CSV table of C-alpha atoms in Angstrom, one decimal:
chain,number,residue,atom,x,y,z
A,264,MET,CA,11.0,-10.8,24.1
A,265,HIS,CA,10.8,-7.3,25.5
A,266,VAL,CA,8.3,-5.1,23.8
A,267,THR,CA,10.9,-2.4,23.2
A,268,SER,CA,13.0,-4.9,21.2
A,269,LEU,CA,10.1,-5.9,19.1
A,270,LEU,CA,9.2,-2.3,18.4
A,271,ILE,CA,12.8,-1.5,17.3
A,272,PHE,CA,12.8,-4.5,15.1
A,273,ALA,CA,9.4,-3.5,13.6
A,274,ALA,CA,10.6,0.1,13.0
A,275,ALA,CA,13.8,-1.1,11.3
A,276,LEU,CA,11.9,-3.6,9.1
A,277,PHE,CA,9.3,-1.0,8.2
A,278,VAL,CA,11.9,1.4,6.9
A,279,ALA,CA,13.8,-1.4,5.1
A,280,ALA,CA,10.7,-3.1,3.6
A,281,GLY,CA,8.6,0.0,3.0
A,282,SER,CA,11.2,1.8,0.9
A,283,PRO,CA,10.5,1.1,-2.8
A,284,GLY,CA,12.9,-1.6,-4.1
A,285,PRO,CA,12.9,-4.3,-6.7
A,286,SER,CA,10.4,-6.5,-4.9
A,287,ILE,CA,7.9,-3.7,-4.4
A,288,ALA,CA,8.4,-2.5,-8.0
A,289,ALA,CA,7.7,-6.0,-9.2
A,290,LEU,CA,4.6,-6.3,-7.0
A,291,VAL,CA,3.2,-2.9,-8.1
A,292,ALA,CA,3.9,-3.6,-11.8
A,293,ARG,CA,2.1,-6.9,-11.5
A,294,VAL,CA,-1.0,-5.5,-9.9
A,295,ILE,CA,-1.3,-2.6,-12.4
A,296,ALA,CA,-0.9,-4.9,-15.3
A,297,LYS,CA,-2.9,-7.9,-14.2
A,298,GLY,CA,-5.0,-6.8,-11.1
A,299,PHE,CA,-4.7,-7.9,-7.5
A,300,ARG,CA,-6.6,-11.2,-7.5
A,301,ASP,CA,-3.7,-13.3,-8.8
A,302,VAL,CA,-0.9,-11.6,-7.0
A,303,PHE,CA,-1.3,-13.3,-3.6
A,304,PRO,CA,0.8,-16.4,-4.4
A,305,PHE,CA,3.6,-13.9,-5.2
A,306,LEU,CA,3.0,-12.1,-1.9
A,307,LEU,CA,2.8,-15.3,0.2
A,308,ALA,CA,6.1,-16.4,-1.2
A,309,MET,CA,7.7,-13.0,-0.4
A,310,TRP,CA,6.5,-13.3,3.2
A,311,ILE,CA,7.7,-16.9,3.6
A,312,GLY,CA,11.0,-16.0,2.0
A,313,GLU,CA,11.6,-13.3,4.6
A,314,GLY,CA,10.6,-15.7,7.3
A,315,ILE,CA,13.3,-18.1,6.1
A,316,TRP,CA,15.9,-15.4,6.3
A,317,LEU,CA,14.7,-14.4,9.8
A,318,SER,CA,14.9,-18.0,10.9
A,319,LEU,CA,18.4,-18.4,9.5
A,320,ALA,CA,19.5,-15.3,11.5
A,321,VAL,CA,17.8,-16.2,14.7
A,322,PHE,CA,19.0,-19.8,14.8
A,323,GLY,CA,22.6,-18.9,13.9
A,324,LEU,CA,22.5,-20.5,10.5
A,325,ALA,CA,24.2,-17.6,8.7
A,326,VAL,CA,27.2,-19.9,8.1
A,327,VAL,CA,24.8,-22.3,6.4
A,328,ALA,CA,23.5,-19.5,4.2
A,329,GLN,CA,27.1,-18.6,3.3
A,330,THR,CA,28.0,-22.3,2.6
A,331,PHE,CA,25.1,-22.6,0.2
A,332,HIS,CA,25.8,-19.2,-1.3
A,333,LEU,CA,25.7,-20.7,-4.8
A,334,ALA,CA,22.2,-22.0,-4.3
A,335,PHE,CA,21.0,-18.5,-3.4
A,336,VAL,CA,22.8,-17.0,-6.3
A,337,VAL,CA,21.0,-19.5,-8.6
A,338,LEU,CA,17.7,-18.5,-7.0
A,339,LYS,CA,18.5,-14.9,-7.5
A,340,TRP,CA,19.0,-15.4,-11.2
A,341,LEU,CA,16.0,-17.6,-11.6
A,342,GLY,CA,14.0,-14.7,-10.0
A,343,VAL,CA,15.6,-12.2,-12.3
A,344,ALA,CA,14.9,-14.4,-15.4
A,345,TYR,CA,11.2,-14.8,-14.4
A,346,LEU,CA,10.7,-11.1,-13.8
A,347,ALA,CA,12.3,-10.4,-17.2
A,348,TYR,CA,9.9,-12.9,-18.7
A,349,LEU,CA,6.9,-11.2,-17.0
A,350,ALA,CA,8.1,-7.9,-18.3
A,351,TRP,CA,8.2,-9.3,-21.9
A,352,LYS,CA,4.7,-10.8,-21.4
A,353,MET,CA,3.3,-7.4,-20.1
A,354,TRP,CA,4.9,-5.5,-23.0
A,355,THR,CA,3.4,-7.8,-25.6
A,356,ALA,CA,0.1,-8.4,-23.9
A,357,PRO,CA,-3.0,-7.9,-26.2
A,358,VAL,CA,-5.1,-4.9,-25.3
A,359,GLU,CA,-8.7,-5.7,-24.6
A,360,ALA,CA,-11.2,-3.1,-23.2
A,361,ARG,CA,-13.5,-5.7,-21.7
A,362,GLU,CA,-14.3,-4.2,-18.3
A,363,GLY,CA,-10.7,-3.2,-17.9
A,364,GLU,CA,-9.6,-6.8,-17.5
A,365,MET,CA,-6.4,-8.2,-18.8
A,366,PRO,CA,-5.4,-11.8,-19.4
A,367,ARG,CA,-4.2,-13.9,-16.5
A,368,ASP,CA,-2.2,-16.8,-17.8
A,369,GLU,CA,0.6,-17.3,-15.2
A,370,SER,CA,-0.2,-20.1,-12.7
A,371,ALA,CA,-0.3,-19.6,-9.0
A,372,VAL,CA,2.6,-22.1,-8.6
A,373,LYS,CA,4.8,-20.1,-11.0
A,374,LEU,CA,4.0,-16.9,-9.3
A,375,PHE,CA,4.8,-18.5,-5.9
A,376,PHE,CA,8.2,-19.7,-7.0
A,377,ALA,CA,8.9,-16.4,-8.6
A,378,GLY,CA,8.2,-14.6,-5.4
A,379,MET,CA,10.3,-17.1,-3.5
A,380,ALA,CA,13.2,-16.8,-5.9
A,381,VAL,CA,13.1,-13.0,-5.8
A,382,THR,CA,13.0,-12.9,-2.0
A,383,LEU,CA,15.6,-15.5,-1.2
A,384,GLY,CA,17.9,-14.2,-3.9
A,385,ASN,CA,17.6,-10.5,-3.0
A,386,PRO,CA,20.9,-9.3,-1.4
A,387,LYS,CA,19.1,-6.4,0.3
A,388,ILE,CA,16.8,-8.7,2.2
A,389,MET,CA,19.7,-11.1,3.0
A,390,MET,CA,21.8,-8.3,4.4
A,391,PHE,CA,19.0,-6.9,6.5
A,392,TYR,CA,18.5,-10.2,8.4
A,393,LEU,CA,22.1,-11.6,8.4
A,394,ALA,CA,24.0,-8.4,8.9
A,395,LEU,CA,21.8,-5.6,10.2
A,396,LEU,CA,19.4,-7.6,12.4
A,397,PRO,CA,22.2,-8.8,14.8
A,398,THR,CA,23.0,-5.2,15.5
A,399,ILE,CA,19.4,-4.5,16.5
A,400,ILE,CA,18.5,-7.7,18.4
A,401,ASP,CA,20.7,-9.8,20.7
A,402,LEU,CA,20.1,-13.0,18.7
A,403,ALA,CA,22.1,-15.1,21.1
A,404,SER,CA,19.4,-14.6,23.7
A,405,VAL,CA,16.4,-15.2,21.5
A,406,THR,CA,14.4,-18.3,22.5
A,407,VAL,CA,11.9,-20.2,20.4
A,408,VAL,CA,9.2,-18.1,21.9
A,409,GLY,CA,11.2,-15.0,20.9
A,410,TRP,CA,11.5,-16.3,17.4
A,411,VAL,CA,7.8,-16.7,17.2
A,412,GLU,CA,7.3,-13.2,18.5
A,413,LEU,CA,9.8,-11.8,15.9
A,414,THR,CA,8.1,-13.8,13.1
A,415,LEU,CA,4.6,-12.5,14.0
A,416,THR,CA,6.0,-9.0,14.2
A,417,MET,CA,7.6,-9.4,10.8
A,418,ALA,CA,4.4,-10.8,9.4
A,419,VAL,CA,2.3,-7.8,10.7
A,420,VAL,CA,4.7,-5.3,9.3
A,421,LEU,CA,5.2,-6.9,5.9
A,422,VAL,CA,1.5,-7.6,5.4
A,423,ALA,CA,0.6,-4.0,6.2
A,424,ILE,CA,3.2,-2.6,3.9
A,425,ASP,CA,2.7,-4.9,0.9
A,426,LEU,CA,-1.1,-4.7,1.1
A,427,ALA,CA,-0.9,-0.9,1.1
A,428,TRP,CA,1.2,-1.1,-2.1
A,429,VAL,CA,-1.3,-3.5,-3.6
A,430,LEU,CA,-4.2,-1.3,-2.7
A,431,ALA,CA,-2.5,1.8,-4.2
A,432,ALA,CA,-1.7,-0.1,-7.4
A,433,ALA,CA,-5.2,-1.5,-7.6
A,434,GLN,CA,-6.7,2.0,-7.3
A,435,ALA,CA,-4.5,3.3,-10.0
A,436,ARG,CA,-5.5,0.4,-12.2
A,437,LYS,CA,-9.2,1.3,-11.9
A,438,LEU,CA,-8.4,4.6,-13.7
A,439,LEU,CA,-7.3,2.6,-16.8
A,440,LYS,CA,-10.4,2.1,-18.9
A,441,SER,CA,-9.5,2.8,-22.5
A,442,LYS,CA,-7.4,0.7,-24.8
A,443,ARG,CA,-4.8,3.4,-25.0
A,444,ALA,CA,-4.6,3.7,-21.2
A,445,MET,CA,-4.4,-0.1,-20.9
A,446,LYS,CA,-1.6,-0.2,-23.4
A,447,ILE,CA,0.3,2.5,-21.6
A,448,ALA,CA,-0.2,0.6,-18.3
A,449,ASN,CA,1.2,-2.6,-19.9
A,450,ARG,CA,4.2,-0.7,-21.2
A,451,VAL,CA,4.9,1.1,-17.9
A,452,SER,CA,4.4,-2.1,-15.9
A,453,ALA,CA,6.7,-4.0,-18.3
A,454,THR,CA,9.4,-1.3,-17.9
A,455,THR,CA,9.0,-1.3,-14.1
A,456,MET,CA,9.2,-5.1,-14.0
A,457,ALA,CA,12.3,-5.1,-16.2
A,458,GLY,CA,13.8,-2.4,-14.0
A,459,ALA,CA,13.2,-4.6,-10.9
A,460,ALA,CA,14.9,-7.5,-12.6
A,461,ALA,CA,17.9,-5.3,-13.5
A,462,ALA,CA,18.1,-3.9,-10.0
A,463,ILE,CA,18.2,-7.4,-8.4
A,464,ALA,CA,20.7,-8.6,-11.0
A,465,ALA,CA,23.0,-5.6,-10.3
A,466,ARG,CA,23.2,-6.2,-6.6
A,467,SER,CA,25.9,-8.5,-5.1
């Protein structure tokens, strides 16, 4: 693909993905409450999920996505339910002042599927790839090589944005040393996570 097309795609994705939304809110809340070490399955699922939406758009499978709309709706509500569950776990988490660490009891598999459900079921992400992307890129002329180039561009942009949010949240978490601060962090993170769940649920 032409470099200009890739840059336009990268700029549009940067604006869309970089603006704080339910996915970013869930990510930041998770890092503040639990640390960054166990958030990568969630991140990986988010990136793969966006890759799936990009592939559906590039290969003209938007009709398939609409045909299986119910499946994506189910995924959306599974993601909402799990984010709500995480919010409850954060709110009720015991406060321990041992080196600022908090319990990590969600498995990597659960976090991966949560990230996948949130991404595949997020109408904002779906609309970007299936509705906005065709106005930015002539998808009819995209070859397999072009798809690879778009995918790599997407990966670079998303990794840069998401890791920046993770780093910012991790730095904020370092300031939380006392039991009181940790309890506040738990409650704020729980509220943010619940808000992310509500935002996704409210979108159609």
